[in-house]
């Protein structure tokens, strides 16, 4: 029998993709890889992820990365890009010259398979764009931003009959991208966007994701704001300027969905749907959700926080969602398309989630401690030391009550009224007792004592006190860093009321444990009554009368000794809270070190106070290493200096030798020059006669040559008149 039912479409076969990503080891890069990886779903044929990295990054390289490409090897980079199915460049962190090369490679290169090029840009490409004026009769196609401080957006204020009408502004659409202008330091974003948009190839799909300022997952731009709020500092905002933002996971999701369902629109606003993205509102939400709810305006801010842009979130994926909604039965839907926002409504609506991400990413685990012990044993002193060391709030009953009463709320005002009425009643009862005692003293003729009600204080009920404690433990500083409860709760019943929340009424009432305020460490201080009394006697800060102290010690023993009912110790033991009992008066015990070791038994806690201490230790170690390196360097320099001195000494010796040689030669030349007149005189007047005498000797061949020559020269000298030798020397001069 024939039916009109359409045949079910077969699901498209899976095919892995080859991704090339820039800036793998960055804040956004890590989250993008986490979004694109599918090695768990498809271990046999996962997506292949390769790309380039940046230098000096504090973020690790994701383990799903198959290979890191060296961008300096241009020919290999070109080959990898042309072999990839999807190419993603983060313009906020990548090398822009590398990105330009990649775009031109895809624009002019040779390839047949279809490719997708996605540039993740930033709203900073619009940082110098003038506001978009609203045209007459133009209406928003969806809700605009809500007014702030009692002002209606888009409507001029009534400043008088003669006041000129104020300009009305509307939000930018993605089709307005040709109007964008950037500050000088961000102009390269616009240039690369334009280059990408100029590509017109049938087998290349190009997209520009104009991303808002990123937040979430440990933070990047907002890190200092979250850290300041976590430390309970006053954080600053720039103004009420609109700052479009997006969670880093949602931006990664945008990239994934563009690959999954390429749209026909090239320029896309990747921003969340925050209805009031003013910088003041964002900072206020961070302060309220993480900090002490204190903010103040400041003219100092990074460029990303100074922009003022009204932008409409994109609707490019709405058509896929609507089309899928028309398919009816989910079982008939093929390759079901979903867009599961992580923080669609922005920071303000998701501050609790973002705060937890910040805490988890930076491993900022709170330290929750309770300490108890008999009166006078030193609980507050030890608790204060622990509080100072771990930088956590030290909560005492007296200070807590005063802090709560300083708040301004209907509950606090009602409590103040109840306390005043209670105190008035106590004063009235004390006045009645005073009158009775005064009559007795009068009859006994004892001295008159005036009535003093200054020491009469109204006491809170357990319910009221527990309400105050719950309020305090849920404050941001306690949730961020933890706390140390000083001697409260004191009983099993108080602990159960404090750490359990009652939900429902009557028989349907249920009690659930509030793990956000339950201590993880319970410290019990112990000591004998005699030791405590001796301690108090010599104490400068605690002054108790012995009778009062003994009464309080007895009461403590009653509340903490099993006599057929459960005690405080049992409460923590039942919940498997780790308990440490310390004998305070054991001289071999260092109480503070014992407490620290107990609290850090499972590992050292990390908060910014501890991190700063670790950094200080690291700084000192680095300084020692630097001094050691400096010493080694100095030794090397000394050796080098000695070597140079030896070489210099050798050079000086060689120079001295050469100088000596020159001196000897000079003296020789000088001597030769001085002997020249004498040699000339001899040559002119002596040598000819000696030559003549030698010739005569040869002719005559005398028996005694010497005598013959001597006699010849003597006779010849008498015959010739020789010139005066001084004349030769005078002529030479």
XYZ file of C-alpha atoms in Angstrom:
733
model
C 0.000 0.000 0.000
C 1.410 3.357 -1.035
C 1.936 6.089 1.549
C 2.592 9.823 1.280
C 5.446 9.700 3.802
C 8.701 11.072 2.470
C 11.652 8.704 2.712
C 13.999 9.404 5.608
C 17.202 11.108 4.591
C 20.395 9.335 5.399
C 22.824 11.024 7.693
C 25.815 12.427 5.845
C 28.911 10.243 6.288
C 31.541 11.577 8.652
C 34.619 13.144 7.154
C 37.453 14.611 9.170
C 38.750 18.075 8.391
C 42.198 19.559 8.258
C 42.448 22.775 10.272
C 45.168 25.403 10.136
C 44.981 27.770 13.121
C 47.143 30.735 13.981
C 48.165 31.545 17.553
C 47.692 28.035 18.934
C 49.137 28.880 22.344
C 46.879 31.804 23.241
C 43.825 32.466 25.389
C 41.432 32.062 22.466
C 43.552 29.503 20.618
C 43.323 26.955 23.420
C 39.520 27.230 23.635
C 39.162 27.053 19.852
C 41.156 23.815 19.690
C 39.061 22.420 22.542
C 35.934 23.211 20.515
C 37.228 21.777 17.221
C 38.870 18.600 18.506
C 36.939 15.362 17.998
C 39.573 12.748 18.786
C 37.336 11.332 21.531
C 34.272 10.891 19.276
C 36.323 9.752 16.271
C 39.604 8.334 17.583
C 40.299 6.485 14.296
C 40.029 9.562 12.060
C 39.991 12.773 14.099
C 40.284 16.313 12.785
C 43.864 17.247 11.980
C 44.842 20.470 13.741
C 48.090 22.265 12.889
C 49.152 25.889 12.988
C 51.575 28.510 14.221
C 52.341 29.791 17.702
C 53.338 33.107 19.215
C 56.435 33.853 21.262
C 56.404 34.436 25.029
C 52.912 33.100 25.676
C 51.700 32.175 29.163
C 49.182 29.702 27.747
C 50.081 26.045 27.095
C 49.866 24.273 23.769
C 46.767 22.079 23.558
C 47.584 18.334 23.387
C 45.233 17.912 20.403
C 47.610 19.916 18.178
C 49.240 17.572 15.680
C 52.076 19.820 14.516
C 53.418 23.350 14.951
C 54.389 25.074 11.693
C 57.401 27.378 11.449
C 56.099 30.541 9.687
C 59.600 31.567 8.673
C 59.634 28.675 6.157
C 57.310 30.395 3.711
C 57.162 27.684 1.048
C 56.228 25.024 3.596
C 53.672 27.364 5.220
C 52.113 27.928 1.807
C 51.878 24.177 1.177
C 50.218 23.517 4.560
C 47.668 26.304 4.025
C 46.770 25.044 0.548
C 46.390 21.497 1.914
C 44.029 22.597 4.737
C 40.229 22.567 4.598
C 39.693 25.338 7.142
C 42.077 28.225 7.840
C 41.480 30.394 10.911
C 43.536 33.493 11.761
C 43.094 35.358 15.024
C 43.918 38.947 14.090
C 44.151 39.954 17.746
C 47.256 37.847 18.404
C 48.724 36.605 15.111
C 51.526 38.147 13.087
C 49.729 40.373 10.584
C 52.349 39.945 7.880
C 51.922 36.166 8.145
C 48.143 36.579 7.926
C 48.459 38.795 4.847
C 50.684 36.187 3.210
C 48.127 33.453 3.983
C 45.234 35.503 2.534
C 47.172 36.232 -0.674
C 48.149 32.575 -0.902
C 44.492 31.543 -0.829
C 43.515 34.354 -3.171
C 46.102 33.574 -5.830
C 47.071 29.949 -5.122
C 46.107 26.875 -7.101
C 43.739 24.371 -5.459
C 40.570 22.472 -6.390
C 38.980 21.430 -3.086
C 36.625 23.753 -1.214
C 38.110 25.766 1.623
C 36.936 28.069 4.379
C 38.908 31.102 5.565
C 37.817 32.699 8.847
C 39.398 35.850 10.246
C 38.622 36.402 13.915
C 38.759 40.174 14.155
C 37.633 42.493 16.921
C 35.194 45.310 17.606
C 38.362 47.416 17.942
C 38.206 47.657 14.124
C 35.236 49.956 14.846
C 36.947 51.824 17.691
C 36.897 55.252 15.954
C 33.524 54.874 14.256
C 31.026 57.668 14.848
C 27.702 56.631 16.424
C 24.983 55.647 13.990
C 22.257 58.274 13.941
C 18.692 57.115 13.890
C 16.789 58.143 10.770
C 13.372 59.735 10.970
C 10.664 57.083 11.247
C 13.209 54.291 11.712
C 12.290 51.722 14.342
C 14.379 49.055 15.993
C 13.508 45.597 14.733
C 14.175 44.292 18.235
C 14.592 45.707 21.710
C 17.387 48.203 22.111
C 19.504 48.870 25.195
C 17.564 49.768 28.334
C 17.924 53.334 29.665
C 20.426 54.092 32.417
C 20.063 56.502 35.317
C 16.472 57.316 34.490
C 17.213 58.342 30.898
C 15.280 56.931 27.985
C 17.597 55.902 25.201
C 16.850 57.386 21.814
C 14.647 60.155 23.259
C 15.733 63.734 23.837
C 15.497 65.094 27.355
C 13.180 67.981 28.106
C 15.680 70.752 28.669
C 13.248 73.558 27.823
C 11.224 74.829 24.906
C 14.170 76.496 23.165
C 16.616 73.618 23.681
C 17.784 72.011 20.404
C 16.620 68.414 19.936
C 19.165 65.842 20.957
C 20.424 63.359 18.403
C 19.021 59.874 18.544
C 21.265 56.892 17.918
C 20.607 53.324 16.941
C 22.650 50.142 16.809
C 24.957 49.120 13.988
C 23.990 46.256 11.705
C 26.515 43.922 10.103
C 25.732 45.558 6.745
C 27.223 48.800 8.117
C 30.767 47.384 8.021
C 31.910 49.765 5.217
C 31.409 52.637 7.731
C 33.824 51.212 10.277
C 36.847 53.256 11.364
C 39.616 52.191 13.688
C 42.044 53.961 15.966
C 45.553 54.174 14.452
C 46.845 51.196 16.424
C 44.000 49.013 15.105
C 43.919 50.130 11.454
C 45.654 46.935 10.348
C 42.528 45.021 11.416
C 40.472 46.911 8.839
C 43.131 46.398 6.154
C 43.207 42.625 6.640
C 39.404 42.465 6.805
C 39.142 44.330 3.484
C 41.762 42.110 1.875
C 39.836 39.019 2.937
C 36.491 40.406 1.741
C 38.021 41.159 -1.662
C 38.491 37.453 -2.408
C 36.012 36.127 -4.951
C 36.672 32.467 -5.632
C 33.923 29.841 -5.995
C 35.815 27.233 -3.975
C 36.763 29.560 -1.105
C 34.273 30.743 1.533
C 35.514 33.728 3.546
C 34.143 35.051 6.832
C 34.996 37.918 9.182
C 34.033 37.340 12.809
C 33.971 40.770 14.441
C 34.334 39.556 18.020
C 33.430 41.436 21.169
C 35.883 41.854 24.041
C 36.588 38.354 25.356
C 35.813 37.164 28.868
C 35.556 33.871 30.763
C 37.794 30.826 31.402
C 40.300 32.589 33.648
C 39.936 35.966 31.896
C 42.132 37.992 29.591
C 41.142 41.662 29.300
C 39.016 41.452 32.463
C 41.670 39.637 34.529
C 42.731 42.627 36.648
C 39.073 43.433 37.362
C 38.303 39.903 38.541
C 41.501 39.716 40.583
C 40.794 43.064 42.245
C 37.229 41.994 43.016
C 38.437 38.637 44.365
C 40.760 40.500 46.729
C 37.801 42.670 47.832
C 39.341 45.831 46.406
C 37.401 48.704 44.864
C 37.513 48.188 41.086
C 37.238 50.957 38.525
C 35.063 51.534 35.480
C 35.643 53.991 32.641
C 32.143 55.290 31.923
C 28.703 54.221 30.749
C 30.129 53.548 27.297
C 28.861 50.411 25.579
C 31.453 47.609 25.352
C 30.276 44.644 23.246
C 31.631 41.386 24.677
C 31.513 37.636 24.117
C 32.536 34.609 26.132
C 35.647 32.973 24.695
C 33.843 29.614 24.452
C 30.985 31.199 22.496
C 33.467 32.744 20.047
C 35.014 29.316 19.510
C 31.485 27.976 18.964
C 30.910 30.628 16.279
C 33.940 29.319 14.375
C 32.780 25.719 14.678
C 29.247 26.532 13.496
C 30.533 28.500 10.495
C 32.462 25.413 9.459
C 29.452 23.201 10.138
C 26.896 25.471 8.432
C 28.558 28.118 6.200
C 26.233 31.088 5.790
C 25.822 33.506 2.898
C 26.939 36.501 4.956
C 30.617 37.384 5.099
C 30.765 39.965 7.908
C 29.369 38.713 11.239
C 29.068 40.353 14.665
C 30.199 37.754 17.230
C 28.848 39.394 20.394
C 26.568 38.221 23.180
C 23.021 39.425 23.829
C 23.771 41.543 26.901
C 20.968 44.112 27.030
C 23.097 46.608 28.936
C 26.759 46.191 27.962
C 27.916 49.493 29.468
C 31.342 49.307 31.073
C 29.905 50.538 34.358
C 27.184 47.853 34.397
C 29.697 45.109 33.579
C 32.154 46.207 36.281
C 29.286 46.593 38.755
C 28.192 43.011 38.088
C 31.767 41.765 38.632
C 32.024 43.684 41.903
C 28.685 42.363 43.134
C 29.258 38.807 41.973
C 32.888 38.485 43.052
C 33.930 41.477 45.168
C 32.760 43.895 47.825
C 30.225 45.750 45.643
C 32.413 48.864 45.561
C 33.268 50.542 42.253
C 34.512 53.970 41.244
C 35.029 55.828 38.001
C 38.505 56.296 36.556
C 39.901 57.983 33.453
C 42.579 55.302 33.180
C 41.577 52.264 31.126
C 42.860 50.062 28.327
C 41.606 50.975 24.808
C 39.233 47.980 24.788
C 37.311 49.479 27.723
C 37.062 52.983 26.191
C 35.091 52.076 23.079
C 31.428 53.080 22.857
C 29.682 50.870 20.299
C 26.024 50.002 19.938
C 25.882 46.782 17.909
C 23.159 44.250 17.153
C 23.983 40.594 17.802
C 24.013 38.500 14.653
C 21.059 36.435 13.416
C 22.905 34.476 10.724
C 22.137 31.105 12.293
C 18.455 31.812 12.992
C 17.399 30.533 9.564
C 18.925 27.101 10.287
C 17.216 26.931 13.663
C 13.843 27.977 12.225
C 14.176 25.534 9.336
C 14.961 22.781 11.786
C 12.010 23.746 13.949
C 9.728 23.180 10.930
C 10.969 19.609 10.610
C 8.772 18.579 13.538
C 9.808 15.274 15.056
C 13.411 15.304 16.201
C 13.854 11.741 15.020
C 13.203 12.867 11.435
C 15.744 15.687 11.624
C 18.979 14.898 9.813
C 22.269 16.324 11.151
C 20.406 18.346 13.738
C 21.832 21.870 13.983
C 22.096 23.416 17.419
C 23.719 26.571 18.730
C 24.147 26.077 22.455
C 25.293 29.403 23.833
C 27.473 29.260 26.904
C 26.788 32.831 28.066
C 24.215 34.231 25.669
C 23.021 37.022 27.975
C 26.539 38.212 28.809
C 28.609 38.756 31.948
C 25.866 40.335 34.021
C 23.449 37.407 33.700
C 26.131 34.717 34.076
C 28.465 36.204 36.681
C 28.175 33.174 39.000
C 29.269 30.821 36.215
C 32.098 33.123 35.108
C 33.264 33.585 38.702
C 33.496 29.816 39.123
C 35.481 29.559 35.886
C 37.904 32.176 37.199
C 38.305 30.356 40.522
C 38.754 26.947 38.887
C 41.167 28.181 36.227
C 43.469 29.855 38.769
C 42.971 27.102 41.361
C 41.723 29.592 43.950
C 40.188 27.105 46.373
C 38.636 28.633 49.521
C 39.935 27.532 52.934
C 37.035 26.883 55.335
C 38.051 26.288 58.956
C 36.287 26.042 62.322
C 38.169 26.231 65.604
C 36.915 25.464 69.100
C 38.238 24.843 72.583
C 37.649 25.742 76.234
C 37.523 29.419 77.269
C 40.856 31.094 77.853
C 42.905 28.570 75.880
C 43.841 31.047 73.140
C 41.413 30.255 70.305
C 41.190 33.823 69.027
C 44.968 34.286 69.069
C 45.567 31.125 67.061
C 42.622 31.842 64.746
C 43.998 35.311 64.053
C 47.411 33.846 63.199
C 45.809 31.373 60.788
C 43.671 34.148 59.307
C 46.733 36.315 58.707
C 48.814 33.500 57.212
C 46.146 32.311 54.764
C 44.588 35.757 54.199
C 41.071 34.607 55.097
C 38.358 36.400 57.140
C 38.443 35.776 60.889
C 34.812 35.628 62.039
C 34.051 36.351 65.679
C 30.575 36.746 67.154
C 30.988 40.277 68.479
C 32.480 41.778 65.311
C 30.022 39.879 63.125
C 26.962 41.228 64.943
C 28.281 44.791 64.707
C 29.037 44.344 60.991
C 25.521 43.037 60.356
C 23.860 45.846 62.293
C 25.781 48.396 60.204
C 23.966 47.159 57.082
C 20.946 48.996 55.698
C 18.045 46.686 54.968
C 14.536 45.986 56.252
C 15.724 42.801 57.990
C 18.456 44.678 59.851
C 16.098 47.479 60.886
C 13.592 44.928 62.171
C 16.342 43.167 64.128
C 17.466 46.483 65.663
C 13.872 47.165 66.760
C 13.607 43.716 68.328
C 16.917 44.182 70.143
C 15.852 47.565 71.507
C 12.572 46.111 72.756
C 14.402 43.153 74.253
C 16.921 45.433 75.961
C 14.147 47.643 77.343
C 12.525 44.555 78.823
C 15.824 43.420 80.350
C 16.381 46.885 81.821
C 12.895 46.827 83.325
C 13.548 43.436 84.918
C 16.947 44.609 86.175
C 15.327 47.779 87.602
C 12.838 45.658 89.553
C 15.657 43.558 91.004
C 17.618 46.716 91.759
C 14.686 48.218 93.679
C 14.419 45.097 95.815
C 18.147 45.101 96.547
C 18.098 48.839 97.268
C 15.422 48.406 99.957
C 17.456 45.641 101.564
C 20.603 47.778 101.530
C 18.619 50.683 102.948
C 17.362 48.578 105.842
C 20.895 47.351 106.492
C 22.121 50.960 106.244
C 24.590 50.044 103.514
C 25.963 52.715 101.151
C 23.839 53.737 98.189
C 24.752 52.252 94.777
C 23.197 53.949 91.707
C 21.465 51.867 89.030
C 23.686 51.264 85.973
C 22.133 49.850 82.780
C 25.154 50.437 80.535
C 26.246 46.813 80.783
C 22.845 45.391 79.960
C 22.831 44.062 76.418
C 20.099 42.305 74.509
C 21.037 38.803 73.398
C 20.226 37.360 70.030
C 18.334 34.108 69.737
C 19.991 31.127 68.070
C 17.760 31.624 65.010
C 18.781 35.271 64.692
C 22.454 34.511 65.210
C 22.411 31.679 62.681
C 20.723 33.961 60.125
C 23.552 36.461 60.602
C 26.207 33.757 60.276
C 24.634 32.398 57.088
C 24.557 35.910 55.666
C 28.241 36.422 56.476
C 29.478 33.066 55.182
C 27.762 33.644 51.835
C 29.554 36.966 51.332
C 31.962 37.046 48.409
C 35.147 37.229 50.477
C 34.184 34.053 52.372
C 33.161 32.297 49.168
C 36.361 33.382 47.408
C 39.004 32.892 50.079
C 37.238 30.969 52.830
C 37.027 31.783 56.532
C 37.877 30.666 60.043
C 34.941 30.394 62.468
C 36.091 31.359 65.933
C 34.227 29.240 68.531
C 30.957 28.978 66.617
C 28.870 26.905 66.331
C 29.201 25.687 69.901
C 26.690 22.847 69.877
C 25.524 20.072 67.584
C 22.105 21.751 67.243
C 23.637 25.087 66.240
C 25.874 23.385 63.672
C 22.933 21.561 62.123
C 20.909 24.766 61.882
C 23.833 26.692 60.430
C 25.105 24.271 57.813
C 21.773 22.834 56.665
C 19.103 24.660 54.666
C 15.467 23.816 55.238
C 13.341 23.687 52.101
C 9.575 23.261 51.954
C 7.076 23.253 54.797
C 5.416 20.699 57.029
C 5.888 17.066 56.112
C 7.483 18.032 52.798
C 10.247 19.975 54.524
C 13.711 18.762 53.569
C 17.131 19.631 54.926
C 20.021 19.919 52.496
C 23.647 20.377 53.438
C 25.107 23.697 52.296
C 28.585 22.638 51.187
C 29.472 26.236 50.291
C 29.778 27.157 53.975
C 30.642 23.804 55.590
C 34.179 23.847 57.090
C 36.661 21.377 55.644
C 38.959 21.552 58.665
C 37.933 21.370 62.334
C 40.590 22.284 64.916
C 40.032 21.369 68.584
C 42.326 22.970 71.159
C 42.740 21.054 74.416
C 44.250 21.720 77.829
C 43.611 21.104 81.529
C 41.666 23.556 83.696
C 44.729 24.207 85.877
C 46.874 25.112 82.846
C 44.177 27.416 81.473
C 43.742 29.182 84.833
C 47.519 29.676 85.101
C 47.582 31.084 81.566
C 44.817 33.578 82.350
C 46.544 34.732 85.536
C 49.592 35.847 83.564
C 47.652 37.093 80.520
C 47.658 40.824 79.757
C 44.708 40.671 77.349
C 42.257 38.371 79.150
C 41.077 39.162 82.673
C 38.591 36.710 84.138
C 37.577 36.228 87.716
C 38.505 32.691 88.689
C 34.930 31.875 89.695
C 33.573 33.052 86.319
C 36.271 31.154 84.444
C 35.578 27.912 86.336
C 31.877 28.279 85.589
C 32.557 28.721 81.861
C 34.975 25.778 81.808
C 32.339 23.600 83.443
C 29.735 24.690 80.889
C 32.142 23.879 78.038
C 32.681 20.380 79.406
C 28.948 19.811 79.648
C 28.409 20.834 76.026
C 31.340 18.779 74.740
C 31.076 15.575 76.771
C 28.883 12.684 75.631
C 26.054 12.010 78.019
C 23.489 10.288 75.889
C 23.338 13.009 73.203
C 25.439 14.059 70.247
C 28.036 16.794 70.568
C 29.731 19.196 68.139
C 32.630 16.795 67.595
C 30.152 14.145 66.382
C 28.581 16.542 63.870
C 31.836 17.097 61.994
C 32.797 13.437 62.326
C 29.495 12.313 60.765
C 30.115 14.583 57.762
C 33.686 13.259 57.433
C 35.224 16.648 58.133
C 38.895 16.211 59.012
C 39.529 16.909 62.702
C 42.777 17.930 64.375
C 43.116 17.866 68.173
C 46.026 19.904 69.525
C 47.343 19.945 73.066
C 48.099 23.621 73.532
C 50.361 23.299 76.558
C 52.638 20.632 75.099
C 55.967 22.433 74.953
C 57.143 20.251 72.076
C 54.200 21.362 69.899
C 54.394 24.436 67.689
C 50.679 25.193 67.422
C 50.820 27.416 64.359
C 53.014 24.982 62.400
C 50.770 22.096 63.433
C 47.676 23.972 62.225
C 49.315 24.866 58.915
C 50.473 21.301 58.335
C 46.990 19.994 59.091
C 45.274 22.485 56.777
C 47.752 21.882 53.945
C 47.954 18.110 54.408
C 46.432 17.479 50.962
C 48.427 20.149 49.183
C 49.125 23.826 49.421
C 46.200 26.180 48.986
C 46.417 28.788 46.283
C 45.069 32.265 46.710
C 46.591 35.549 45.670
C 48.057 36.105 49.123
C 49.792 32.751 49.007
C 50.773 33.266 45.394
C 52.414 36.570 46.334
C 54.306 34.803 49.149
C 55.384 32.098 46.722
C 56.436 34.790 44.269
C 58.454 36.444 47.033
C 60.171 33.132 47.789
C 60.690 32.606 44.094
C 62.064 36.138 43.836
C 64.536 35.443 46.670
C 65.580 32.165 45.048
C 65.996 33.940 41.733
C 68.039 36.595 43.491
C 70.283 33.899 44.992
C 70.658 32.294 41.584
C 71.394 35.692 40.089
C 74.028 36.324 42.771
C 75.525 32.898 42.082
C 75.481 33.558 38.357
C 76.934 36.999 39.007
C 79.691 35.442 41.084
C 80.433 32.925 38.335
C 80.326 35.688 35.788
C 82.658 37.806 37.914
C 85.043 34.854 38.137
C 84.933 34.429 34.383
C 85.449 38.149 33.949
C 88.435 37.986 36.309
C 89.915 35.116 34.347
C 89.261 36.966 31.130
C 90.731 40.125 32.635
C 93.846 38.206 33.779
C 94.136 36.677 30.350
C 93.835 40.070 28.729
C 96.402 41.469 31.148
C 98.799 38.655 30.204
C 98.185 39.335 26.551
C 98.645 43.045 27.164
C 101.856 42.340 29.056
C 103.119 40.275 26.146
C 102.172 43.026 23.751
C 103.953 45.572 25.928
C 107.022 43.330 26.080
C 106.991 43.004 22.305
C 106.588 46.743 21.950
C 109.499 47.257 24.368
C 111.636 44.813 22.396
C 110.844 46.617 19.158
C 111.585 49.948 20.780
C 114.891 48.612 22.052
C 115.744 47.321 18.615
C 114.848 50.652 17.084
C 116.996 52.379 19.679
C 119.981 50.182 18.900
C 119.531 50.766 15.187
C 119.193 54.448 15.778
C 122.387 54.563 17.830
C 124.159 52.580 15.143
C 122.952 54.923 12.469
C 123.919 57.876 14.622
C 127.391 56.431 15.181
C 127.771 55.802 11.474
C 126.743 59.308 10.650
C 129.190 60.714 13.180
C 132.094 58.570 11.879
C 131.536 59.605 8.269
C 133.920 62.721 8.344
C 136.704 60.646 9.826
C 136.252 57.931 7.253
C 136.193 60.547 4.508
C 139.401 62.133 5.848
C 141.122 58.750 5.927
C 139.868 57.961 2.458
C 141.222 61.210 1.055
C 144.496 61.530 2.912
C 145.643 58.201 4.333
C 144.359 55.392 2.141
C 146.114 56.676 -1.093
C 149.518 56.715 0.638
C 148.975 53.269 2.146
C 148.012 52.004 -1.298
C 151.115 53.603 -2.793
C 153.270 52.003 -0.062
C 151.778 48.554 -0.754
C 152.537 48.970 -4.445
C 156.213 49.764 -3.579
C 156.369 46.686 -1.390
C 155.249 44.571 -4.302
C 157.851 46.179 -6.578
C 160.826 45.987 -4.188
C 159.889 42.924 -2.192
C 161.754 43.974 1.052
C 162.728 41.509 3.719
C 160.825 43.348 6.490
C 157.549 44.537 5.045
C 156.338 46.326 8.183
C 159.466 48.340 8.657
C 159.563 49.157 4.940
C 155.975 50.369 4.935
C 156.458 52.405 8.125
C 159.543 54.099 6.795
C 157.771 54.773 3.467
C 154.791 56.371 5.085
C 156.950 58.513 7.390
C 159.014 59.867 4.514
C 155.890 60.453 2.422
C 154.197 62.360 5.234
C 157.076 64.769 5.380
C 156.754 65.473 1.685
C 152.976 66.212 1.659
C 151.034 68.802 3.572
C 147.834 67.244 4.958
C 144.663 69.319 5.579
C 143.357 69.898 9.086
C 140.826 67.099 10.042
C 138.595 69.623 11.829
C 137.605 71.001 8.445
C 135.887 67.670 7.593
C 133.832 67.731 10.744
C 132.881 71.352 10.238
C 131.765 70.624 6.656
C 129.705 67.612 7.793
C 127.849 69.784 10.312
